[in-house]
mmCIF file of C-alpha atoms in Angstrom:
data_model
loop_
_atom_site.group_PDB
_atom_site.id
_atom_site.type_symbol
_atom_site.label_atom_id
_atom_site.label_comp_id
_atom_site.label_asym_id
_atom_site.label_seq_id
_atom_site.Cartn_x
_atom_site.Cartn_y
_atom_site.Cartn_z
ATOM 1 C CA MET A 28 -27.244 -64.226 35.152
ATOM 2 C CA ASN A 29 -24.099 -62.985 36.358
ATOM 3 C CA THR A 30 -24.193 -61.361 39.843
ATOM 4 C CA GLN A 31 -23.408 -57.913 38.485
ATOM 5 C CA ASP A 32 -26.177 -57.785 36.216
ATOM 6 C CA ARG A 33 -28.655 -57.892 38.942
ATOM 7 C CA LEU A 34 -30.417 -55.416 40.683
ATOM 8 C CA PRO A 35 -28.824 -53.638 43.448
ATOM 9 C CA GLU A 36 -30.730 -53.011 46.770
ATOM 10 C CA ASP A 37 -29.841 -49.522 46.550
ATOM 11 C CA ARG A 38 -30.852 -48.330 43.344
ATOM 12 C CA ILE A 39 -28.283 -45.559 42.954
ATOM 13 C CA LYS A 40 -26.093 -44.302 40.106
ATOM 14 C CA LEU A 41 -22.571 -44.481 40.904
ATOM 15 C CA LYS A 42 -20.185 -42.274 39.044
ATOM 16 C CA ARG A 43 -16.617 -44.108 38.969
ATOM 17 C CA VAL A 44 -16.398 -47.876 39.394
ATOM 18 C CA GLY A 45 -13.255 -49.465 38.247
ATOM 19 C CA ILE A 46 -9.749 -50.393 38.891
ATOM 20 C CA ARG A 47 -7.121 -48.254 40.625
ATOM 21 C CA ASP A 48 -3.004 -48.823 40.477
ATOM 22 C CA LEU A 49 -2.525 -51.818 38.141
ATOM 23 C CA LYS A 50 0.857 -51.713 37.346
ATOM 24 C CA THR A 51 2.367 -53.100 34.506
ATOM 25 C CA LEU A 52 5.330 -52.257 31.212
ATOM 26 C CA ILE A 53 4.588 -50.291 28.301
ATOM 27 C CA LYS A 54 6.886 -49.324 25.328
ATOM 28 C CA ILE A 55 5.864 -46.047 23.636
ATOM 29 C CA LYS A 56 7.139 -45.423 19.932
ATOM 30 C CA ARG A 57 6.921 -41.376 19.094
ATOM 31 C CA LYS A 58 8.627 -39.857 16.271
ATOM 32 C CA GLY A 59 11.318 -42.349 15.849
ATOM 33 C CA LYS A 60 12.170 -42.482 19.587
ATOM 34 C CA GLU A 61 11.016 -45.345 21.822
ATOM 35 C CA TYR A 62 10.022 -44.717 26.031
ATOM 36 C CA TRP A 63 9.793 -47.294 28.305
ATOM 37 C CA HIS A 64 7.318 -46.821 31.215
ATOM 38 C CA THR A 65 6.005 -48.825 33.938
ATOM 39 C CA PRO A 66 2.960 -47.039 34.806
ATOM 40 C CA LYS A 67 0.002 -47.301 37.378
ATOM 41 C CA ILE A 68 -3.079 -47.305 35.417
ATOM 42 C CA SER A 69 -6.329 -46.723 36.758
ATOM 43 C CA ILE A 70 -9.654 -47.275 34.861
ATOM 44 C CA TYR A 71 -13.046 -46.080 35.856
ATOM 45 C CA ILE A 72 -16.605 -45.932 34.143
ATOM 46 C CA ASP A 73 -19.747 -45.267 35.522
ATOM 47 C CA LEU A 74 -22.368 -47.451 36.971
ATOM 48 C CA SER A 75 -26.349 -47.296 36.424
ATOM 49 C CA GLU A 76 -28.823 -47.821 39.036
ATOM 50 C CA GLU A 77 -29.753 -51.060 37.465
ATOM 51 C CA ARG A 78 -26.563 -53.023 37.805
ATOM 52 C CA LYS A 79 -25.148 -54.105 41.010
ATOM 53 C CA GLY A 80 -21.326 -54.178 39.825
ATOM 54 C CA ILE A 81 -19.474 -53.801 36.796
ATOM 55 C CA HIS A 82 -16.931 -56.953 35.235
ATOM 56 C CA MET A 83 -13.589 -56.321 36.704
ATOM 57 C CA SER A 84 -12.115 -59.036 34.563
ATOM 58 C CA ARG A 85 -13.480 -57.354 31.339
ATOM 59 C CA LEU A 86 -11.922 -54.293 32.392
ATOM 60 C CA ILE A 87 -8.677 -55.891 32.785
ATOM 61 C CA GLU A 88 -8.992 -58.385 29.527
ATOM 62 C CA CYS A 89 -9.275 -54.779 27.774
ATOM 63 C CA ILE A 90 -5.869 -53.456 28.942
ATOM 64 C CA ILE A 91 -4.198 -56.569 27.978
ATOM 65 C CA GLU A 92 -5.720 -56.947 24.809
ATOM 66 C CA ALA A 93 -5.185 -53.164 23.792
ATOM 67 C CA LEU A 94 -1.205 -53.628 25.266
ATOM 68 C CA GLU A 95 -0.626 -56.570 22.833
ATOM 69 C CA GLU A 96 -2.263 -54.973 19.803
ATOM 70 C CA GLU A 97 -1.277 -51.667 19.823
ATOM 71 C CA ILE A 98 1.891 -51.260 21.395
ATOM 72 C CA LYS A 99 3.760 -52.006 18.414
ATOM 73 C CA GLU A 100 2.520 -48.985 16.330
ATOM 74 C CA GLU A 101 4.780 -46.000 15.291
ATOM 75 C CA HIS A 102 3.553 -42.179 16.531
ATOM 76 C CA TYR A 103 2.307 -43.382 19.623
ATOM 77 C CA SER A 104 1.285 -41.730 23.043
ATOM 78 C CA LEU A 105 -0.387 -43.056 26.438
ATOM 79 C CA GLU A 106 -3.392 -40.758 25.697
ATOM 80 C CA ALA A 107 -3.708 -42.839 22.297
ATOM 81 C CA LEU A 108 -3.486 -46.178 24.096
ATOM 82 C CA GLY A 109 -5.699 -45.171 26.793
ATOM 83 C CA ARG A 110 -8.459 -44.197 24.332
ATOM 84 C CA ASN A 111 -7.943 -47.609 22.714
ATOM 85 C CA ILE A 112 -8.623 -49.212 26.029
ATOM 86 C CA LEU A 113 -11.782 -47.670 26.698
ATOM 87 C CA GLU A 114 -12.953 -48.130 23.575
ATOM 88 C CA LYS A 115 -12.572 -51.605 23.691
ATOM 89 C CA VAL A 116 -14.218 -51.447 27.329
ATOM 90 C CA GLY A 117 -17.465 -49.663 25.638
ATOM 91 C CA ILE A 118 -17.780 -53.084 23.460
ATOM 92 C CA LYS A 119 -17.686 -55.583 26.471
ATOM 93 C CA HIS A 120 -19.110 -53.042 28.985
ATOM 94 C CA THR A 121 -21.507 -50.067 28.078
ATOM 95 C CA TYR A 122 -20.803 -46.951 29.622
ATOM 96 C CA GLN A 123 -21.931 -43.023 29.656
ATOM 97 C CA ARG A 124 -18.694 -41.812 31.198
ATOM 98 C CA GLY A 125 -15.292 -43.468 31.361
ATOM 99 C CA GLU A 126 -11.913 -42.512 32.147
ATOM 100 C CA ILE A 127 -8.470 -44.019 32.498
ATOM 101 C CA SER A 128 -5.389 -42.462 33.362
ATOM 102 C CA PHE A 129 -1.568 -43.498 33.427
ATOM 103 C CA SER A 130 1.094 -42.353 35.996
ATOM 104 C CA SER A 131 4.647 -42.996 35.264
ATOM 105 C CA GLU A 132 7.982 -41.692 35.058
ATOM 106 C CA LEU A 133 9.563 -40.099 31.897
ATOM 107 C CA PRO A 134 13.474 -40.509 31.734
ATOM 108 C CA LEU A 135 14.990 -38.047 28.841
ATOM 109 C CA ILE A 136 18.123 -38.094 27.642
ATOM 110 C CA LYS A 137 19.865 -34.635 27.815
ATOM 111 C CA LYS A 138 23.362 -32.988 27.792
ATOM 112 C CA THR A 139 25.327 -31.008 30.483
ATOM 113 C CA PRO A 140 25.361 -27.378 29.649
ATOM 114 C CA LYS A 141 29.095 -27.174 29.127
ATOM 115 C CA SER A 142 31.161 -30.330 29.135
ATOM 116 C CA ARG A 143 28.331 -31.777 26.537
ATOM 117 C CA LYS A 144 27.859 -35.168 28.744
ATOM 118 C CA ARG A 145 25.095 -37.615 28.565
ATOM 119 C CA THR A 146 22.743 -37.329 31.687
ATOM 120 C CA VAL A 147 19.243 -39.192 32.234
ATOM 121 C CA GLU A 148 16.821 -36.517 33.522
ATOM 122 C CA VAL A 149 13.738 -38.453 35.001
ATOM 123 C CA HIS A 150 10.390 -36.760 35.499
ATOM 124 C CA ASP A 151 6.919 -37.628 36.976
ATOM 125 C CA VAL A 152 4.231 -37.376 33.919
ATOM 126 C CA HIS A 153 0.463 -37.965 34.678
ATOM 127 C CA VAL A 154 -1.918 -38.845 31.455
ATOM 128 C CA LYS A 155 -5.786 -39.177 31.816
ATOM 129 C CA VAL A 156 -8.241 -40.002 28.923
ATOM 130 C CA ILE A 157 -11.938 -38.906 29.602
ATOM 131 C CA TYR A 158 -15.141 -39.910 27.761
ATOM 132 C CA ASP A 159 -18.309 -38.274 28.296
ATOM 133 C CA GLY A 160 -20.236 -37.837 25.112
ATOM 134 C CA THR A 161 -16.902 -36.299 23.590
ATOM 135 C CA TRP A 162 -13.068 -37.317 24.298
ATOM 136 C CA LYS A 163 -11.057 -35.101 25.991
ATOM 137 C CA LYS A 164 -7.263 -35.311 27.740
ATOM 138 C CA VAL A 165 -5.580 -33.960 30.829
ATOM 139 C CA LEU A 166 -1.770 -34.149 30.582
ATOM 140 C CA ARG A 167 0.409 -33.665 33.767
ATOM 141 C CA VAL A 168 4.159 -33.350 34.437
ATOM 142 C CA GLU A 169 6.324 -32.310 37.399
ATOM 143 C CA VAL A 170 9.907 -31.055 37.101
ATOM 144 C CA ILE A 171 13.016 -30.320 39.488
ATOM 145 C CA GLY A 172 14.641 -26.984 39.229
ATOM 146 C CA ASN A 173 16.053 -24.470 41.305
ATOM 147 C CA THR A 174 14.844 -20.824 42.596
ATOM 148 C CA LEU A 175 17.098 -18.455 43.733
ATOM 149 C CA CYS A 176 15.886 -15.304 45.973
ATOM 150 C CA PRO A 177 16.011 -11.936 44.477
ATOM 151 C CA HIS A 178 14.849 -10.105 47.519
ATOM 152 C CA ALA A 179 18.169 -11.599 49.656
ATOM 153 C CA LEU A 180 20.281 -10.738 46.713
ATOM 154 C CA GLU A 181 19.166 -7.159 46.541
ATOM 155 C CA VAL A 182 19.109 -6.167 49.889
ATOM 156 C CA SER A 183 22.789 -8.186 50.751
ATOM 157 C CA GLY A 184 24.243 -8.863 47.806
ATOM 158 C CA LYS A 185 24.434 -12.621 48.551
ATOM 159 C CA THR A 186 21.274 -15.237 48.277
ATOM 160 C CA HIS A 187 20.037 -18.404 48.988
ATOM 161 C CA ILE A 188 19.219 -21.087 46.809
ATOM 162 C CA GLN A 189 16.632 -23.988 47.153
ATOM 163 C CA ARG A 190 15.802 -27.206 44.802
ATOM 164 C CA ALA A 191 12.104 -26.622 43.557
ATOM 165 C CA LYS A 192 9.158 -28.591 42.046
ATOM 166 C CA GLY A 193 7.488 -27.008 38.968
ATOM 167 C CA ARG A 194 3.825 -28.814 37.795
ATOM 168 C CA LEU A 195 2.297 -27.904 34.727
ATOM 169 C CA GLU A 196 -0.944 -29.619 33.951
ATOM 170 C CA ILE A 197 -3.136 -29.048 30.433
ATOM 171 C CA GLU A 198 -6.700 -29.689 29.767
ATOM 172 C CA CYS A 199 -7.661 -29.931 26.561
ATOM 173 C CA GLU A 200 -9.472 -31.832 23.642
ATOM 174 C CA PHE A 201 -8.195 -35.329 22.882
ATOM 175 C CA GLU A 202 -6.968 -34.189 19.017
ATOM 176 C CA LYS A 203 -4.884 -31.379 20.271
ATOM 177 C CA ASP A 204 -1.389 -32.712 19.613
ATOM 178 C CA ILE A 205 1.067 -31.940 23.029
ATOM 179 C CA SER A 206 4.007 -33.613 23.648
ATOM 180 C CA LEU A 207 5.094 -34.672 27.514
ATOM 181 C CA GLU A 208 8.470 -33.609 26.183
ATOM 182 C CA GLU A 209 7.396 -30.390 25.436
ATOM 183 C CA MET A 210 5.533 -29.412 28.637
ATOM 184 C CA ILE A 211 8.691 -30.605 30.746
ATOM 185 C CA ASP A 212 11.028 -28.223 28.316
ATOM 186 C CA VAL A 213 8.099 -25.286 29.694
ATOM 187 C CA VAL A 214 8.836 -26.122 33.085
ATOM 188 C CA GLU A 215 12.315 -26.331 33.005
ATOM 189 C CA GLU A 216 12.611 -22.912 31.089
ATOM 190 C CA SER A 217 10.760 -21.506 33.804
ATOM 191 C CA PHE A 218 13.056 -21.697 37.013
ATOM 192 C CA SER A 219 16.117 -19.892 37.975
ATOM 193 C CA SER A 220 18.073 -23.107 36.370
ATOM 194 C CA ARG A 221 17.629 -26.241 35.097
ATOM 195 C CA VAL A 222 19.237 -28.976 37.471
ATOM 196 C CA TYR A 223 20.984 -31.984 36.596
ATOM 197 C CA THR A 224 21.910 -35.553 37.641
ATOM 198 C CA LEU A 225 25.451 -35.182 36.238
ATOM 199 C CA LEU A 226 27.484 -31.900 36.711
ATOM 200 C CA LYS A 227 31.212 -31.568 35.750
ATOM 201 C CA SER A 228 32.963 -28.903 37.093
ATOM 202 C CA GLU A 229 32.504 -26.492 34.308
ATOM 203 C CA ASP A 230 28.665 -27.331 34.255
ATOM 204 C CA GLU A 231 28.501 -26.535 38.129
ATOM 205 C CA ALA A 232 29.730 -22.939 37.306
ATOM 206 C CA ASP A 233 27.024 -22.549 34.319
ATOM 207 C CA VAL A 234 24.549 -23.253 36.429
ATOM 208 C CA ILE A 235 25.369 -21.513 39.384
ATOM 209 C CA LYS A 236 26.205 -18.365 36.584
ATOM 210 C CA SER A 237 22.725 -18.792 35.586
ATOM 211 C CA MET A 238 20.993 -18.885 38.873
ATOM 212 C CA HIS A 239 22.265 -15.687 39.567
ATOM 213 C CA GLU A 240 21.632 -14.095 36.614
ATOM 214 C CA ASN A 241 18.171 -15.594 36.791
ATOM 215 C CA PRO A 242 16.652 -14.706 40.127
ATOM 216 C CA MET A 243 13.311 -15.838 40.991
ATOM 217 C CA PHE A 244 10.534 -16.069 43.584
ATOM 218 C CA VAL A 245 8.131 -19.114 43.056
ATOM 219 C CA GLU A 246 5.664 -16.720 42.063
ATOM 220 C CA ASP A 247 7.595 -15.503 39.255
ATOM 221 C CA VAL A 248 8.234 -19.304 38.174
ATOM 222 C CA THR A 249 4.364 -20.153 38.276
ATOM 223 C CA ARG A 250 3.663 -17.026 36.318
ATOM 224 C CA ARG A 251 6.429 -17.982 33.723
ATOM 225 C CA ILE A 252 5.165 -21.498 33.518
ATOM 226 C CA LEU A 253 1.551 -20.366 32.633
ATOM 227 C CA GLU A 254 2.873 -17.445 30.366
ATOM 228 C CA ARG A 255 4.950 -19.979 28.630
ATOM 229 C CA SER A 256 1.539 -22.378 28.237
ATOM 230 C CA LYS A 257 -0.325 -20.228 26.310
ATOM 231 C CA LYS A 258 1.019 -21.536 22.910
ATOM 232 C CA PHE A 259 -0.343 -24.712 23.443
ATOM 233 C CA GLY A 260 -4.056 -22.706 23.548
ATOM 234 C CA CYS A 261 -5.481 -24.750 26.191
ATOM 235 C CA ARG A 262 -6.519 -24.732 30.095
ATOM 236 C CA ALA A 263 -3.456 -24.670 31.745
ATOM 237 C CA LYS A 264 -2.857 -24.827 35.537
ATOM 238 C CA ALA A 265 0.892 -24.284 37.140
ATOM 239 C CA GLU A 266 2.138 -24.812 40.680
ATOM 240 C CA CYS A 267 5.226 -24.545 42.045
ATOM 241 C CA ILE A 268 7.008 -25.361 45.482
ATOM 242 C CA SER A 269 10.122 -24.100 46.782
ATOM 243 C CA TYR A 270 11.828 -26.358 49.353
ATOM 244 C CA GLU A 271 13.266 -23.479 51.115
ATOM 245 C CA SER A 272 17.016 -23.869 52.493
ATOM 246 C CA ILE A 273 17.039 -21.140 55.300
ATOM 247 C CA HIS A 274 13.423 -21.787 56.422
ATOM 248 C CA ARG A 275 11.620 -24.466 58.370
ATOM 249 C CA HIS A 276 8.556 -24.132 55.807
ATOM 250 C CA ASN A 277 8.268 -24.392 52.066
ATOM 251 C CA VAL A 278 6.976 -21.732 49.678
ATOM 252 C CA TYR A 279 4.270 -22.258 47.305
ATOM 253 C CA SER A 280 2.335 -21.048 44.562
ATOM 254 C CA GLU A 281 -0.401 -21.999 42.173
ATOM 255 C CA GLY A 282 -2.443 -20.317 39.045
ATOM 256 C CA GLU A 283 -4.140 -21.233 36.084
ATOM 257 C CA ILE A 284 -5.123 -19.606 32.712
#
């Protein structure tokens, strides 16, 4: 009998046991586009009071096998890969509840607003797949934008701007088709203006003009993210933090629907 299969001294069930922050390389093919990820993968299963430990090597084997077998498939996603891995884990290691998460960066090719130059914008993304008798998923994106203070603009005719970070998290049944790109668009469209890695002079002028035409508090950004997220038909949580330019503190807002 393997050591892991023996009875533990303290007969207590554990909710999550597994591997955290395994780094690897993944290529995703979705709707004719290829995306490269170098995610940190964490995978956990529950452990009964009848077993001393889990077989860690089996978890890693399942991840490697799934990557080798499935990574060439078209119309793929991180959550589909995650479900595949959890299903393979279930063959080698029984569990009642399991979860796997991917923390990565998603680079997207964009065009600058006026000069139409090509620019690469990178966003933090997080995908979690959970099995507890049914399958569900949690998708999260973090997006950089900016805010322009409406109060200062109203009282003085001038105002201050700051970089802000918006976060959107969606929890839904696994079969719901929601892309990370759609979620990123929802957040980007909720700021005073988008931000870009590359800006030519005419682009910079356009961004500044857009910001002044759309002054917003962090509260406005959070509410707009939530309003735009209603189209997904899922539980949604939104956050926004503004890195204040004229204060020593930052400003934060969150809400959910």
